[in-house]
């Protein structure tokens, strides 16, 4: 299927936004690959997969003492992340300054006043590539999006 047609169909069915469609069409016009060596179809498939949840799974055998395995399954809706990021605009300036100072003292340089909707969209888009697997001898942690 022609890449342009596929992009327009995804836009029509609201699988992607107008901005995403513009970016994809621009890449097609320039004859570029989607990212790195991936063809444009790979990028359209990734964008069409809307992220709904951030998942954290922890499996730790026998950590509760009686040999019973401890399992943690956290599923955070991405809408909650988006709402939380927007919530920062409601924080009073004095409190925001204190939060930023404390974060800065811990090595995190974050300015809450500068967070924009585009930043949130970029964060959520970046989550599409997120997958972390940690397999220690006594347990396993997995972080991913779905």
Short mmCIF file of N, CA and C in Angstrom, two decimals:
data_model
loop_
_atom_site.label_atom_id
_atom_site.label_comp_id
_atom_site.label_asym_id
_atom_site.label_seq_id
_atom_site.Cartn_x
_atom_site.Cartn_y
_atom_site.Cartn_z
N UNK A 1 0.86 -1.18 0.00
CA UNK A 1 0.00 0.00 0.00
C UNK A 1 0.90 1.24 0.00
N UNK A 2 0.50 2.23 -0.74
CA UNK A 2 1.24 3.48 -0.80
C UNK A 2 1.31 4.13 0.58
N UNK A 3 2.50 4.59 0.97
CA UNK A 3 2.69 5.17 2.31
C UNK A 3 1.78 6.37 2.54
N UNK A 4 1.63 7.22 1.53
CA UNK A 4 0.79 8.42 1.70
C UNK A 4 -0.66 8.01 1.97
N UNK A 5 -1.14 7.03 1.23
CA UNK A 5 -2.52 6.59 1.39
C UNK A 5 -2.71 5.99 2.79
N UNK A 6 -1.75 5.19 3.23
CA UNK A 6 -1.84 4.58 4.55
C UNK A 6 -1.88 5.66 5.64
N UNK A 7 -1.06 6.67 5.50
CA UNK A 7 -1.02 7.77 6.48
C UNK A 7 -2.36 8.50 6.51
N UNK A 8 -2.92 8.78 5.33
CA UNK A 8 -4.21 9.49 5.27
C UNK A 8 -5.35 8.63 5.82
N UNK A 9 -5.28 7.33 5.59
CA UNK A 9 -6.31 6.44 6.15
C UNK A 9 -6.22 6.41 7.68
N UNK A 10 -4.99 6.40 8.21
CA UNK A 10 -4.82 6.41 9.66
C UNK A 10 -5.33 7.72 10.25
N UNK A 11 -5.12 8.81 9.54
CA UNK A 11 -5.63 10.11 9.99
C UNK A 11 -7.16 10.11 9.95
N UNK A 12 -7.72 9.56 8.90
CA UNK A 12 -9.17 9.52 8.74
C UNK A 12 -9.85 8.70 9.84
N UNK A 13 -9.20 7.61 10.24
CA UNK A 13 -9.78 6.76 11.29
C UNK A 13 -9.34 7.20 12.69
N UNK A 14 -8.67 8.35 12.76
CA UNK A 14 -8.22 8.96 14.03
C UNK A 14 -7.23 8.09 14.80
N UNK A 15 -6.45 7.28 14.07
CA UNK A 15 -5.39 6.51 14.71
C UNK A 15 -4.16 7.37 14.96
N UNK A 16 -4.02 8.45 14.20
CA UNK A 16 -2.94 9.40 14.39
C UNK A 16 -3.51 10.81 14.36
N UNK A 17 -2.74 11.75 14.90
CA UNK A 17 -3.18 13.15 14.90
C UNK A 17 -2.75 13.82 13.61
N UNK A 18 -3.23 15.03 13.40
CA UNK A 18 -2.85 15.81 12.22
C UNK A 18 -1.35 16.07 12.25
N UNK A 19 -0.80 16.41 13.42
CA UNK A 19 0.63 16.67 13.53
C UNK A 19 1.46 15.44 13.17
N UNK A 20 1.03 14.28 13.64
CA UNK A 20 1.74 13.04 13.31
C UNK A 20 1.66 12.76 11.81
N UNK A 21 0.50 13.00 11.23
CA UNK A 21 0.33 12.78 9.79
C UNK A 21 1.23 13.74 9.00
N UNK A 22 1.30 15.00 9.43
CA UNK A 22 2.16 15.97 8.74
C UNK A 22 3.63 15.54 8.80
N UNK A 23 4.05 15.08 9.98
CA UNK A 23 5.43 14.65 10.13
C UNK A 23 5.74 13.44 9.23
N UNK A 24 4.80 12.49 9.19
CA UNK A 24 5.00 11.31 8.36
C UNK A 24 4.99 11.66 6.87
N UNK A 25 4.06 12.50 6.47
CA UNK A 25 4.00 12.90 5.06
C UNK A 25 5.27 13.66 4.65
N UNK A 26 5.79 14.49 5.56
CA UNK A 26 7.04 15.20 5.29
C UNK A 26 8.19 14.22 5.09
N UNK A 27 8.24 13.17 5.91
CA UNK A 27 9.29 12.17 5.77
C UNK A 27 9.16 11.42 4.45
N UNK A 28 7.92 11.13 4.04
CA UNK A 28 7.70 10.45 2.76
C UNK A 28 8.14 11.36 1.62
N UNK A 29 7.78 12.64 1.68
CA UNK A 29 8.15 13.59 0.63
C UNK A 29 9.66 13.72 0.48
N UNK A 30 10.36 13.65 1.62
CA UNK A 30 11.82 13.77 1.58
C UNK A 30 12.49 12.45 1.23
N UNK A 31 11.68 11.39 1.15
CA UNK A 31 12.22 10.08 0.82
C UNK A 31 13.06 9.49 1.94
N UNK A 32 12.78 9.95 3.17
CA UNK A 32 13.56 9.51 4.31
C UNK A 32 13.04 8.20 4.85
N UNK A 33 13.90 7.59 5.62
CA UNK A 33 13.49 6.43 6.41
C UNK A 33 12.84 6.99 7.66
N UNK A 34 12.02 6.20 8.31
CA UNK A 34 11.28 6.66 9.49
C UNK A 34 12.22 7.08 10.61
N UNK A 35 13.07 6.22 11.05
CA UNK A 35 14.07 6.56 12.07
C UNK A 35 15.17 5.53 11.95
N UNK A 36 16.37 6.00 11.76
CA UNK A 36 17.48 5.08 11.53
C UNK A 36 17.28 4.38 10.21
N UNK A 37 17.30 3.06 10.23
CA UNK A 37 17.14 2.28 9.01
C UNK A 37 15.73 1.72 8.84
N UNK A 38 14.80 2.14 9.69
CA UNK A 38 13.45 1.60 9.63
C UNK A 38 12.66 2.27 8.51
N UNK A 39 11.91 1.49 7.73
CA UNK A 39 11.07 2.10 6.69
C UNK A 39 9.91 2.87 7.30
N UNK A 40 9.28 3.73 6.53
CA UNK A 40 8.19 4.59 7.00
C UNK A 40 7.04 3.75 7.54
N UNK A 41 6.81 2.54 7.02
CA UNK A 41 5.73 1.69 7.49
C UNK A 41 5.91 1.30 8.96
N UNK A 42 7.15 1.11 9.38
CA UNK A 42 7.41 0.76 10.77
C UNK A 42 6.99 1.90 11.68
N UNK A 43 7.31 3.14 11.29
CA UNK A 43 6.94 4.30 12.09
C UNK A 43 5.42 4.47 12.13
N UNK A 44 4.74 4.29 11.01
CA UNK A 44 3.28 4.44 11.02
C UNK A 44 2.64 3.38 11.89
N UNK A 45 3.18 2.17 11.89
CA UNK A 45 2.64 1.12 12.75
C UNK A 45 2.83 1.48 14.22
N UNK A 46 4.01 2.03 14.57
CA UNK A 46 4.28 2.40 15.95
C UNK A 46 3.38 3.54 16.39
N UNK A 47 3.19 4.54 15.54
CA UNK A 47 2.34 5.67 15.90
C UNK A 47 0.89 5.25 16.01
N UNK A 48 0.46 4.32 15.13
CA UNK A 48 -0.95 3.91 15.17
C UNK A 48 -1.28 3.12 16.43
N UNK A 49 -0.27 2.58 17.08
CA UNK A 49 -0.48 1.84 18.33
C UNK A 49 -0.52 2.85 19.47
N UNK A 50 -1.70 3.22 19.87
CA UNK A 50 -1.86 4.21 20.93
C UNK A 50 -1.48 3.61 22.27
N UNK A 51 -0.67 4.32 23.01
CA UNK A 51 -0.24 3.86 24.31
C UNK A 51 -1.33 4.18 25.31
N UNK A 52 -1.76 3.18 26.08
CA UNK A 52 -2.81 3.39 27.06
C UNK A 52 -2.30 3.26 28.49
N UNK A 53 -1.29 2.41 28.70
CA UNK A 53 -0.83 2.14 30.06
C UNK A 53 0.68 2.05 30.15
N UNK A 54 1.22 2.47 31.28
CA UNK A 54 2.61 2.22 31.66
C UNK A 54 2.54 1.08 32.66
N UNK A 55 3.23 -0.03 32.38
CA UNK A 55 3.17 -1.22 33.24
C UNK A 55 4.49 -1.45 33.95
N UNK A 56 4.41 -1.83 35.21
CA UNK A 56 5.57 -2.23 36.00
C UNK A 56 5.22 -3.57 36.64
N UNK A 57 6.01 -4.59 36.33
CA UNK A 57 5.80 -5.92 36.89
C UNK A 57 7.03 -6.30 37.71
N UNK A 58 6.82 -6.74 38.93
CA UNK A 58 7.91 -7.18 39.80
C UNK A 58 7.57 -8.59 40.26
N UNK A 59 8.50 -9.49 40.09
CA UNK A 59 8.32 -10.87 40.51
C UNK A 59 9.52 -11.24 41.36
N UNK A 60 9.28 -11.43 42.65
CA UNK A 60 10.36 -11.71 43.59
C UNK A 60 10.02 -12.97 44.39
N UNK A 61 10.60 -14.10 44.01
CA UNK A 61 10.26 -15.36 44.69
C UNK A 61 10.75 -15.39 46.14
N UNK A 62 9.87 -15.78 47.03
CA UNK A 62 10.22 -16.02 48.42
C UNK A 62 10.67 -14.82 49.22
N UNK A 63 10.33 -13.61 48.82
CA UNK A 63 10.82 -12.44 49.55
C UNK A 63 9.96 -12.11 50.78
N UNK A 64 8.87 -12.79 50.97
CA UNK A 64 7.99 -12.51 52.11
C UNK A 64 8.27 -13.42 53.30
N UNK A 65 9.26 -14.25 53.20
CA UNK A 65 9.63 -15.07 54.34
C UNK A 65 9.14 -16.50 54.26
N UNK A 66 7.87 -16.73 54.09
CA UNK A 66 7.30 -18.08 54.12
C UNK A 66 7.42 -18.77 52.78
N UNK A 67 8.29 -18.29 51.93
CA UNK A 67 8.48 -18.92 50.63
C UNK A 67 7.45 -18.51 49.60
N UNK A 68 6.47 -17.69 50.00
CA UNK A 68 5.44 -17.24 49.06
C UNK A 68 6.03 -16.15 48.17
N UNK A 69 5.86 -16.27 46.88
CA UNK A 69 6.41 -15.25 45.99
C UNK A 69 5.67 -13.91 46.14
N UNK A 70 6.42 -12.84 45.99
CA UNK A 70 5.83 -11.50 46.03
C UNK A 70 5.73 -11.00 44.60
N UNK A 71 4.52 -10.63 44.21
CA UNK A 71 4.31 -10.14 42.85
C UNK A 71 3.64 -8.78 42.92
N UNK A 72 4.16 -7.88 42.11
CA UNK A 72 3.59 -6.54 42.01
C UNK A 72 3.25 -6.31 40.54
N UNK A 73 2.05 -5.84 40.27
CA UNK A 73 1.61 -5.56 38.91
C UNK A 73 0.95 -4.19 38.93
N UNK A 74 1.68 -3.17 38.45
CA UNK A 74 1.18 -1.81 38.45
C UNK A 74 0.86 -1.42 37.00
N UNK A 75 -0.33 -0.90 36.80
CA UNK A 75 -0.77 -0.45 35.47
C UNK A 75 -1.28 0.97 35.61
N UNK A 76 -0.47 1.94 35.14
CA UNK A 76 -0.80 3.36 35.27
C UNK A 76 -1.35 3.86 33.94
N UNK A 77 -2.58 4.38 33.92
CA UNK A 77 -3.11 4.93 32.67
C UNK A 77 -2.28 6.14 32.22
N UNK A 78 -1.96 6.18 30.94
CA UNK A 78 -1.20 7.30 30.39
C UNK A 78 -1.98 8.60 30.56
N UNK A 79 -3.30 8.51 30.55
CA UNK A 79 -4.12 9.71 30.76
C UNK A 79 -3.84 10.33 32.13
N UNK A 80 -3.52 9.49 33.11
CA UNK A 80 -3.17 9.99 34.44
C UNK A 80 -1.84 10.73 34.41
N UNK A 81 -0.89 10.21 33.65
CA UNK A 81 0.40 10.89 33.49
C UNK A 81 0.18 12.26 32.85
N UNK A 82 -0.63 12.28 31.79
CA UNK A 82 -0.92 13.54 31.08
C UNK A 82 -1.60 14.53 32.03
N UNK A 83 -2.58 14.07 32.79
CA UNK A 83 -3.29 14.95 33.72
C UNK A 83 -2.35 15.44 34.81
N UNK A 84 -1.48 14.57 35.31
CA UNK A 84 -0.53 14.96 36.34
C UNK A 84 0.43 16.02 35.86
N UNK A 85 0.88 15.89 34.61
CA UNK A 85 1.79 16.89 34.05
C UNK A 85 1.09 18.24 33.92
N UNK A 86 -0.18 18.23 33.52
CA UNK A 86 -0.93 19.47 33.40
C UNK A 86 -1.24 20.07 34.77
N UNK A 87 -1.35 19.21 35.77
CA UNK A 87 -1.63 19.64 37.13
C UNK A 87 -0.54 20.55 37.68
N UNK A 88 0.67 20.42 37.16
CA UNK A 88 1.78 21.24 37.65
C UNK A 88 1.52 22.73 37.45
N UNK A 89 0.67 23.08 36.49
CA UNK A 89 0.36 24.49 36.26
C UNK A 89 -0.46 25.09 37.41
N UNK A 90 -1.06 24.24 38.24
CA UNK A 90 -1.87 24.72 39.36
C UNK A 90 -1.07 24.89 40.65
N UNK A 91 0.18 24.46 40.64
CA UNK A 91 1.01 24.57 41.83
C UNK A 91 1.37 26.04 42.05
N UNK A 92 1.16 26.57 43.26
CA UNK A 92 1.53 27.96 43.54
C UNK A 92 3.03 28.19 43.28
N UNK A 93 3.38 29.40 42.85
CA UNK A 93 4.77 29.70 42.48
C UNK A 93 5.75 29.41 43.61
N UNK A 94 5.38 29.76 44.84
CA UNK A 94 6.29 29.54 45.97
C UNK A 94 6.55 28.04 46.16
N UNK A 95 5.49 27.25 46.08
CA UNK A 95 5.64 25.80 46.24
C UNK A 95 6.43 25.21 45.08
N UNK A 96 6.17 25.70 43.88
CA UNK A 96 6.90 25.23 42.70
C UNK A 96 8.38 25.52 42.81
N UNK A 97 8.72 26.72 43.34
CA UNK A 97 10.12 27.08 43.53
C UNK A 97 10.80 26.14 44.53
N UNK A 98 10.09 25.79 45.59
CA UNK A 98 10.64 24.89 46.61
C UNK A 98 10.83 23.48 46.02
N UNK A 99 9.86 23.03 45.23
CA UNK A 99 9.97 21.71 44.60
C UNK A 99 11.16 21.66 43.66
N UNK A 100 11.30 22.70 42.83
CA UNK A 100 12.41 22.75 41.89
C UNK A 100 13.75 22.81 42.60
N UNK A 101 13.82 23.57 43.70
CA UNK A 101 15.07 23.66 44.46
C UNK A 101 15.44 22.31 45.05
N UNK A 102 14.46 21.61 45.58
CA UNK A 102 14.72 20.29 46.16
C UNK A 102 15.15 19.30 45.08
N UNK A 103 14.47 19.32 43.93
CA UNK A 103 14.86 18.45 42.82
C UNK A 103 16.28 18.77 42.37
N UNK A 104 16.58 20.07 42.26
CA UNK A 104 17.91 20.50 41.82
C UNK A 104 18.99 20.02 42.80
N UNK A 105 18.69 20.08 44.11
CA UNK A 105 19.66 19.62 45.12
C UNK A 105 19.92 18.12 45.01
N UNK A 106 18.99 17.41 44.38
CA UNK A 106 19.14 15.96 44.19
C UNK A 106 19.62 15.61 42.78
N UNK A 107 20.01 16.65 42.03
CA UNK A 107 20.57 16.40 40.70
C UNK A 107 19.57 16.35 39.57
N UNK A 108 18.33 16.74 39.82
CA UNK A 108 17.30 16.73 38.78
C UNK A 108 17.01 18.18 38.39
N UNK A 109 17.36 18.56 37.18
CA UNK A 109 17.15 19.92 36.72
C UNK A 109 15.84 19.98 35.93
N UNK A 110 14.76 20.29 36.63
CA UNK A 110 13.42 20.31 36.03
C UNK A 110 12.73 21.60 36.39
N UNK A 111 12.26 22.32 35.37
CA UNK A 111 11.53 23.56 35.59
C UNK A 111 10.05 23.29 35.31
N UNK A 112 9.25 23.18 36.35
CA UNK A 112 7.84 22.84 36.21
C UNK A 112 7.05 23.87 35.41
N UNK A 113 7.50 25.13 35.44
CA UNK A 113 6.78 26.20 34.75
C UNK A 113 6.92 26.10 33.23
N UNK A 114 7.93 25.38 32.77
CA UNK A 114 8.19 25.32 31.34
C UNK A 114 7.58 24.10 30.65
N UNK A 115 6.84 23.28 31.37
CA UNK A 115 6.24 22.09 30.77
C UNK A 115 5.05 22.51 29.90
N UNK A 116 5.08 22.08 28.63
CA UNK A 116 4.02 22.42 27.67
C UNK A 116 3.35 21.13 27.18
N UNK A 117 2.19 21.28 26.55
CA UNK A 117 1.48 20.12 26.02
C UNK A 117 2.35 19.33 25.04
N UNK A 118 3.16 20.05 24.24
CA UNK A 118 4.03 19.37 23.27
C UNK A 118 5.04 18.49 23.99
N UNK A 119 5.52 18.97 25.15
CA UNK A 119 6.48 18.18 25.92
C UNK A 119 5.83 16.90 26.42
N UNK A 120 4.59 17.00 26.86
CA UNK A 120 3.88 15.82 27.34
C UNK A 120 3.69 14.83 26.20
N UNK A 121 3.31 15.34 25.01
CA UNK A 121 3.12 14.48 23.85
C UNK A 121 4.43 13.77 23.48
N UNK A 122 5.55 14.51 23.54
CA UNK A 122 6.85 13.90 23.22
C UNK A 122 7.21 12.83 24.25
N UNK A 123 6.91 13.09 25.51
CA UNK A 123 7.18 12.11 26.55
C UNK A 123 6.39 10.83 26.30
N UNK A 124 5.12 10.98 26.00
CA UNK A 124 4.27 9.81 25.77
C UNK A 124 4.69 9.07 24.51
N UNK A 125 5.08 9.82 23.47
CA UNK A 125 5.57 9.18 22.24
C UNK A 125 6.86 8.40 22.53
N UNK A 126 7.72 8.97 23.36
CA UNK A 126 8.96 8.28 23.71
C UNK A 126 8.69 7.01 24.50
N UNK A 127 7.62 6.99 25.26
CA UNK A 127 7.27 5.79 26.03
C UNK A 127 6.98 4.60 25.13
N UNK A 128 6.58 4.85 23.87
CA UNK A 128 6.29 3.76 22.94
C UNK A 128 7.50 2.87 22.74
N UNK A 129 8.69 3.43 22.89
CA UNK A 129 9.92 2.68 22.70
C UNK A 129 10.43 2.07 24.00
N UNK A 130 9.77 2.36 25.12
CA UNK A 130 10.26 1.94 26.43
C UNK A 130 10.02 0.46 26.69
N UNK A 131 11.07 -0.22 27.07
CA UNK A 131 10.95 -1.57 27.59
C UNK A 131 12.20 -1.83 28.41
N UNK A 132 12.01 -2.10 29.69
CA UNK A 132 13.11 -2.34 30.61
C UNK A 132 12.90 -3.71 31.24
N UNK A 133 13.90 -4.56 31.15
CA UNK A 133 13.87 -5.87 31.80
C UNK A 133 15.08 -5.96 32.72
N UNK A 134 14.85 -6.25 33.99
CA UNK A 134 15.93 -6.45 34.94
C UNK A 134 15.73 -7.83 35.54
N UNK A 135 16.71 -8.68 35.35
CA UNK A 135 16.61 -10.04 35.86
C UNK A 135 17.76 -10.26 36.82
N UNK A 136 17.50 -10.05 38.11
CA UNK A 136 18.49 -10.31 39.14
C UNK A 136 18.30 -11.73 39.62
N UNK A 137 19.26 -12.27 40.30
CA UNK A 137 19.18 -13.65 40.75
C UNK A 137 17.94 -13.96 41.56
N UNK A 138 17.44 -12.99 42.32
CA UNK A 138 16.31 -13.24 43.21
C UNK A 138 14.98 -12.74 42.70
N UNK A 139 14.96 -12.10 41.56
CA UNK A 139 13.68 -11.58 41.08
C UNK A 139 13.81 -10.94 39.72
N UNK A 140 12.70 -10.45 39.24
CA UNK A 140 12.66 -9.86 37.92
C UNK A 140 11.75 -8.64 37.93
N UNK A 141 12.19 -7.57 37.23
CA UNK A 141 11.41 -6.36 37.09
C UNK A 141 11.25 -6.08 35.61
N UNK A 142 10.05 -5.75 35.20
CA UNK A 142 9.79 -5.42 33.79
C UNK A 142 8.95 -4.14 33.73
N UNK A 143 9.41 -3.17 32.94
CA UNK A 143 8.70 -1.92 32.74
C UNK A 143 8.46 -1.77 31.24
N UNK A 144 7.21 -1.53 30.85
CA UNK A 144 6.87 -1.41 29.43
C UNK A 144 5.56 -0.66 29.29
N UNK A 145 5.19 -0.37 28.04
CA UNK A 145 3.91 0.29 27.78
C UNK A 145 3.04 -0.63 26.93
N UNK A 146 1.74 -0.41 27.05
CA UNK A 146 0.80 -1.19 26.23
C UNK A 146 -0.36 -0.32 25.82
#
